[in-house]
Amino acid sequence: MGSEHDYGSVIPPHTHNRAQLLYASKGEIRVHTAENIWLIPPRCALWIPAFVEHSVTSLSDVRLSTALVEQNAANILGDKCFLVRMTNLLKELVLRLNQLDEMQQNGMLYSEDLQKSLQLLIFEEIKQSPTFPIEIPWPKDKRLVLICEQLIKHPKHSKDLNTWSSIIGTSSRTLIRLFKKETGLSYRGWIQQMHIVLALSQLAQGQAISHIATLLGYTSTSAFSAMFKRHLGYSPQKFK
């Protein structure tokens, strides 16, 4: 299932009765689910189980080249979204399958054996592809949503909770409690998880580690690298 979308366009919240491998073969996207926000790095895709509501925001001009998987077959992969590394083989298989979709729309014929082979290979590759823990837990409380949106827009300028409490008009103790309740993380833990996600996207684009550290507001590359390794078990350089 392929489609093109302009920069800034939004596909509103919706569900599919099949699981979906959501892949931007061109451009970058951000996906919202009820529980998380996902910034999909280049050469990665998001696995979305059947009936999971999600919306998609285009962060550039985007070409979506996706694959849908019947729910009964997809159940083996669980009921949670996860990020899939698009290996060269998986990428080419998905693009080829989307070409069949375009051929069908234009009334052109193709082999049913070819379609079935592509489908089987794609599903096997999805099951074997590396996955990454790069979701950002997303709150429902409007006060926290405001804070989290500003932090993602300006990751270099992370205000402390006392400052946020003055801006929003609530106590810092309330915000501490809400962050843990709604995201499962402390305020500082949420910021670091957000930094990991943004860093992985930047690494996938080939950005220098020193540039990423500065972008995220770290005083030194070593401080950023220590945080990154503490969370993922690899240095940014090794992960890259």
Tab-separated table of C-alpha atoms in Angstrom:
chain	number	residue	atom	x	y	z
A	1	MET	CA	0.000	0.000	0.000
A	2	GLY	CA	1.828	3.114	-1.247
A	3	SER	CA	0.986	6.823	-0.949
A	4	GLU	CA	2.648	10.242	-1.111
A	5	HIS	CA	2.260	13.077	1.412
A	6	ASP	CA	3.432	16.684	1.563
A	7	TYR	CA	5.546	18.165	4.355
A	8	GLY	CA	3.426	18.880	7.428
A	9	SER	CA	0.480	16.771	6.312
A	10	VAL	CA	-1.242	14.597	8.908
A	11	ILE	CA	-2.988	11.260	8.476
A	12	PRO	CA	-5.568	11.447	11.298
A	13	PRO	CA	-5.988	8.708	13.903
A	14	HIS	CA	-7.173	5.446	12.351
A	15	THR	CA	-6.801	1.673	12.591
A	16	HIS	CA	-6.367	-1.252	10.202
A	17	ASN	CA	-7.883	-4.714	10.547
A	18	ARG	CA	-4.453	-6.055	9.583
A	19	ALA	CA	-1.010	-5.417	11.028
A	20	GLN	CA	1.114	-2.873	9.177
A	21	LEU	CA	4.787	-2.407	8.418
A	22	LEU	CA	4.783	1.386	8.074
A	23	TYR	CA	7.825	2.430	6.045
A	24	ALA	CA	8.735	5.834	4.631
A	25	SER	CA	10.802	4.952	1.571
A	26	LYS	CA	11.284	8.700	1.109
A	27	GLY	CA	11.333	11.359	3.832
A	28	GLU	CA	10.693	11.143	7.578
A	29	ILE	CA	7.557	10.578	9.627
A	30	ARG	CA	6.395	10.825	13.230
A	31	VAL	CA	3.773	8.387	14.481
A	32	HIS	CA	1.486	8.837	17.467
A	33	THR	CA	-0.180	5.903	19.214
A	34	ALA	CA	-2.228	6.012	22.404
A	35	GLU	CA	0.808	5.172	24.519
A	36	ASN	CA	3.854	6.419	22.610
A	37	ILE	CA	5.279	8.773	20.047
A	38	TRP	CA	7.674	7.349	17.460
A	39	LEU	CA	10.226	9.296	15.413
A	40	ILE	CA	11.084	6.849	12.651
A	41	PRO	CA	14.759	7.096	11.640
A	42	PRO	CA	15.811	6.602	8.018
A	43	ARG	CA	16.119	2.934	7.022
A	44	CYS	CA	13.686	1.902	9.752
A	45	ALA	CA	9.974	1.107	9.798
A	46	LEU	CA	7.312	0.804	12.486
A	47	TRP	CA	5.459	-2.439	13.073
A	48	ILE	CA	1.861	-1.650	14.087
A	49	PRO	CA	-0.370	-4.543	15.200
A	50	ALA	CA	-3.940	-4.790	13.900
A	51	PHE	CA	-6.496	-2.387	15.418
A	52	VAL	CA	-3.862	-0.182	17.110
A	53	GLU	CA	-4.963	3.413	16.560
A	54	HIS	CA	-2.251	5.664	15.147
A	55	SER	CA	-1.744	8.942	13.315
A	56	VAL	CA	1.136	9.906	11.021
A	57	THR	CA	2.759	13.331	10.597
A	58	SER	CA	5.046	14.020	7.631
A	59	LEU	CA	8.265	15.746	8.729
A	60	SER	CA	9.211	16.258	5.057
A	61	ASP	CA	7.783	15.299	1.680
A	62	VAL	CA	7.088	11.602	2.194
A	63	ARG	CA	6.540	8.454	0.168
A	64	LEU	CA	4.994	5.648	2.225
A	65	SER	CA	5.652	2.119	0.998
A	66	THR	CA	3.972	-0.209	3.446
A	67	ALA	CA	2.972	-3.847	3.810
A	68	LEU	CA	-0.168	-5.191	5.504
A	69	VAL	CA	-0.216	-8.575	7.255
A	70	GLU	CA	-3.304	-10.601	8.136
A	71	GLN	CA	-4.023	-10.442	11.867
A	72	ASN	CA	-3.910	-14.200	12.478
A	73	ALA	CA	-0.419	-14.436	10.987
A	74	ALA	CA	0.770	-11.229	12.677
A	75	ASN	CA	-0.238	-12.361	16.177
A	76	ILE	CA	3.075	-14.204	16.497
A	77	LEU	CA	4.777	-10.802	16.782
A	78	GLY	CA	2.667	-9.695	19.768
A	79	ASP	CA	0.341	-6.760	20.388
A	80	LYS	CA	2.894	-3.948	20.781
A	81	CYS	CA	4.412	-1.578	18.237
A	82	PHE	CA	8.151	-1.829	17.668
A	83	LEU	CA	10.771	-0.369	15.382
A	84	VAL	CA	12.113	-2.591	12.584
A	85	ARG	CA	15.515	-2.146	10.949
A	86	MET	CA	14.930	-2.160	7.189
A	87	THR	CA	17.668	-4.414	5.877
A	88	ASN	CA	18.550	-3.960	2.225
A	89	LEU	CA	16.642	-7.139	1.388
A	90	LEU	CA	13.518	-6.141	3.325
A	91	LYS	CA	13.519	-2.682	1.775
A	92	GLU	CA	13.715	-4.025	-1.794
A	93	LEU	CA	11.055	-6.654	-1.122
A	94	VAL	CA	8.606	-4.058	0.218
A	95	LEU	CA	9.268	-1.726	-2.722
A	96	ARG	CA	8.704	-4.610	-5.144
A	97	LEU	CA	5.446	-5.565	-3.456
A	98	ASN	CA	4.253	-1.967	-3.733
A	99	GLN	CA	5.058	-2.050	-7.444
A	100	LEU	CA	2.631	-4.966	-7.762
A	101	ASP	CA	-0.009	-2.838	-6.063
A	102	GLU	CA	0.556	-0.089	-8.639
A	103	MET	CA	0.446	-2.639	-11.478
A	104	GLN	CA	-2.899	-3.916	-10.219
A	105	GLN	CA	-4.303	-0.382	-10.092
A	106	ASN	CA	-3.240	0.086	-13.726
A	107	GLY	CA	-4.829	-3.185	-14.840
A	108	MET	CA	-1.488	-4.906	-15.494
A	109	LEU	CA	-1.047	-8.617	-14.863
A	110	TYR	CA	1.577	-10.300	-12.681
A	111	SER	CA	2.245	-13.782	-11.386
A	112	GLU	CA	0.359	-14.903	-8.293
A	113	ASP	CA	3.409	-17.005	-7.368
A	114	LEU	CA	5.542	-13.840	-7.419
A	115	GLN	CA	3.132	-12.041	-5.103
A	116	LYS	CA	2.982	-14.982	-2.691
A	117	SER	CA	6.784	-15.349	-2.655
A	118	LEU	CA	7.236	-11.650	-1.893
A	119	GLN	CA	4.692	-11.824	0.908
A	120	LEU	CA	6.338	-14.841	2.541
A	121	LEU	CA	9.824	-13.355	2.291
A	122	ILE	CA	8.725	-9.986	3.689
A	123	PHE	CA	7.090	-11.600	6.714
A	124	GLU	CA	10.151	-13.775	7.384
A	125	GLU	CA	12.411	-10.706	7.179
A	126	ILE	CA	10.186	-8.745	9.565
A	127	LYS	CA	10.354	-11.574	12.113
A	128	GLN	CA	14.158	-11.697	11.893
A	129	SER	CA	14.958	-7.976	11.661
A	130	PRO	CA	16.727	-6.220	14.557
A	131	THR	CA	14.448	-4.080	16.723
A	132	PHE	CA	15.282	-1.001	18.802
A	133	PRO	CA	13.745	0.327	22.068
A	134	ILE	CA	13.170	3.857	20.836
A	135	GLU	CA	9.588	4.680	21.706
A	136	ILE	CA	8.823	7.819	23.689
A	137	PRO	CA	6.089	7.184	26.295
A	138	TRP	CA	3.397	9.787	25.703
A	139	PRO	CA	1.201	11.195	28.505
A	140	LYS	CA	-2.517	11.962	28.348
A	141	ASP	CA	-2.627	14.756	30.947
A	142	LYS	CA	-2.815	18.067	29.070
A	143	ARG	CA	-0.230	19.703	31.330
A	144	LEU	CA	2.325	16.995	30.609
A	145	VAL	CA	1.491	16.985	26.897
A	146	LEU	CA	2.341	20.701	26.784
A	147	ILE	CA	5.673	20.088	28.530
A	148	CYS	CA	6.581	17.073	26.371
A	149	GLU	CA	5.751	18.845	23.121
A	150	GLN	CA	8.011	21.760	24.063
A	151	LEU	CA	10.833	19.411	25.096
A	152	ILE	CA	10.730	17.605	21.744
A	153	LYS	CA	10.703	20.907	19.846
A	154	HIS	CA	13.575	22.314	21.942
A	155	PRO	CA	15.571	19.335	23.282
A	156	LYS	CA	18.556	21.543	24.042
A	157	HIS	CA	16.642	23.610	26.583
A	158	SER	CA	15.314	21.261	29.250
A	159	LYS	CA	13.782	23.368	32.014
A	160	ASP	CA	13.630	21.925	35.530
A	161	LEU	CA	10.278	21.004	37.025
A	162	ASN	CA	10.219	24.047	39.296
A	163	THR	CA	10.310	26.270	36.210
A	164	TRP	CA	7.576	24.232	34.518
A	165	SER	CA	5.426	24.338	37.645
A	166	SER	CA	5.576	28.150	37.587
A	167	ILE	CA	4.660	28.260	33.887
A	168	ILE	CA	1.777	25.800	34.167
A	169	GLY	CA	0.516	26.834	37.589
A	170	THR	CA	0.860	23.587	39.495
A	171	SER	CA	3.338	22.229	42.009
A	172	SER	CA	6.532	20.454	41.053
A	173	ARG	CA	5.480	17.560	43.331
A	174	THR	CA	2.333	17.120	41.243
A	175	LEU	CA	4.381	17.055	38.039
A	176	ILE	CA	6.804	14.516	39.509
A	177	ARG	CA	3.872	12.253	40.426
A	178	LEU	CA	2.170	12.706	37.052
A	179	PHE	CA	5.292	11.912	35.016
A	180	LYS	CA	5.761	8.608	36.841
A	181	LYS	CA	2.076	7.730	36.633
A	182	GLU	CA	1.538	8.610	32.967
A	183	THR	CA	4.846	7.633	31.345
A	184	GLY	CA	6.347	5.116	33.757
A	185	LEU	CA	9.487	7.297	33.887
A	186	SER	CA	10.795	10.105	36.021
A	187	TYR	CA	10.995	13.541	34.412
A	188	ARG	CA	14.748	13.168	33.904
A	189	GLY	CA	14.303	9.592	32.684
A	190	TRP	CA	11.722	10.743	30.127
A	191	ILE	CA	14.100	13.436	28.840
A	192	GLN	CA	16.911	10.916	28.463
A	193	GLN	CA	14.627	8.479	26.601
A	194	MET	CA	13.589	11.311	24.289
A	195	HIS	CA	17.259	12.176	23.760
A	196	ILE	CA	18.010	8.533	22.854
A	197	VAL	CA	15.268	8.553	20.220
A	198	LEU	CA	16.406	11.847	18.709
A	199	ALA	CA	20.029	10.702	18.790
A	200	LEU	CA	19.262	7.467	16.931
A	201	SER	CA	17.492	9.444	14.227
A	202	GLN	CA	20.488	11.767	13.906
A	203	LEU	CA	22.942	8.850	13.856
A	204	ALA	CA	20.934	7.212	11.069
A	205	GLN	CA	21.333	10.412	9.064
A	206	GLY	CA	25.111	10.292	9.488
A	207	GLN	CA	25.444	13.230	11.875
A	208	ALA	CA	28.647	13.549	13.913
A	209	ILE	CA	28.359	12.517	17.561
A	210	SER	CA	29.723	15.883	18.721
A	211	HIS	CA	26.984	17.628	16.717
A	212	ILE	CA	24.290	15.415	18.267
A	213	ALA	CA	25.600	16.094	21.781
A	214	THR	CA	25.418	19.844	21.171
A	215	LEU	CA	21.970	19.566	19.576
A	216	LEU	CA	20.639	17.846	22.688
A	217	GLY	CA	22.250	20.302	25.132
A	218	TYR	CA	25.034	18.172	26.590
A	219	THR	CA	28.100	20.000	27.880
A	220	SER	CA	30.459	17.492	26.270
A	221	THR	CA	30.469	14.595	23.837
A	222	SER	CA	31.657	12.270	26.613
A	223	ALA	CA	28.661	13.171	28.822
A	224	PHE	CA	26.262	12.374	25.985
A	225	SER	CA	28.111	9.138	25.117
A	226	ALA	CA	27.981	7.983	28.762
A	227	MET	CA	24.213	8.532	28.897
A	228	PHE	CA	23.720	6.738	25.572
A	229	LYS	CA	25.797	3.716	26.611
A	230	ARG	CA	24.060	3.506	29.984
A	231	HIS	CA	20.686	3.116	28.245
A	232	LEU	CA	21.558	0.955	25.217
A	233	GLY	CA	24.737	-0.844	26.269
A	234	TYR	CA	26.683	0.527	23.277
A	235	SER	CA	28.575	3.743	22.682
A	236	PRO	CA	27.064	6.003	19.997
A	237	GLN	CA	30.038	5.250	17.747
A	238	LYS	CA	29.590	1.483	18.031
A	239	PHE	CA	25.841	1.766	17.543
A	240	LYS	CA	26.405	3.911	14.455
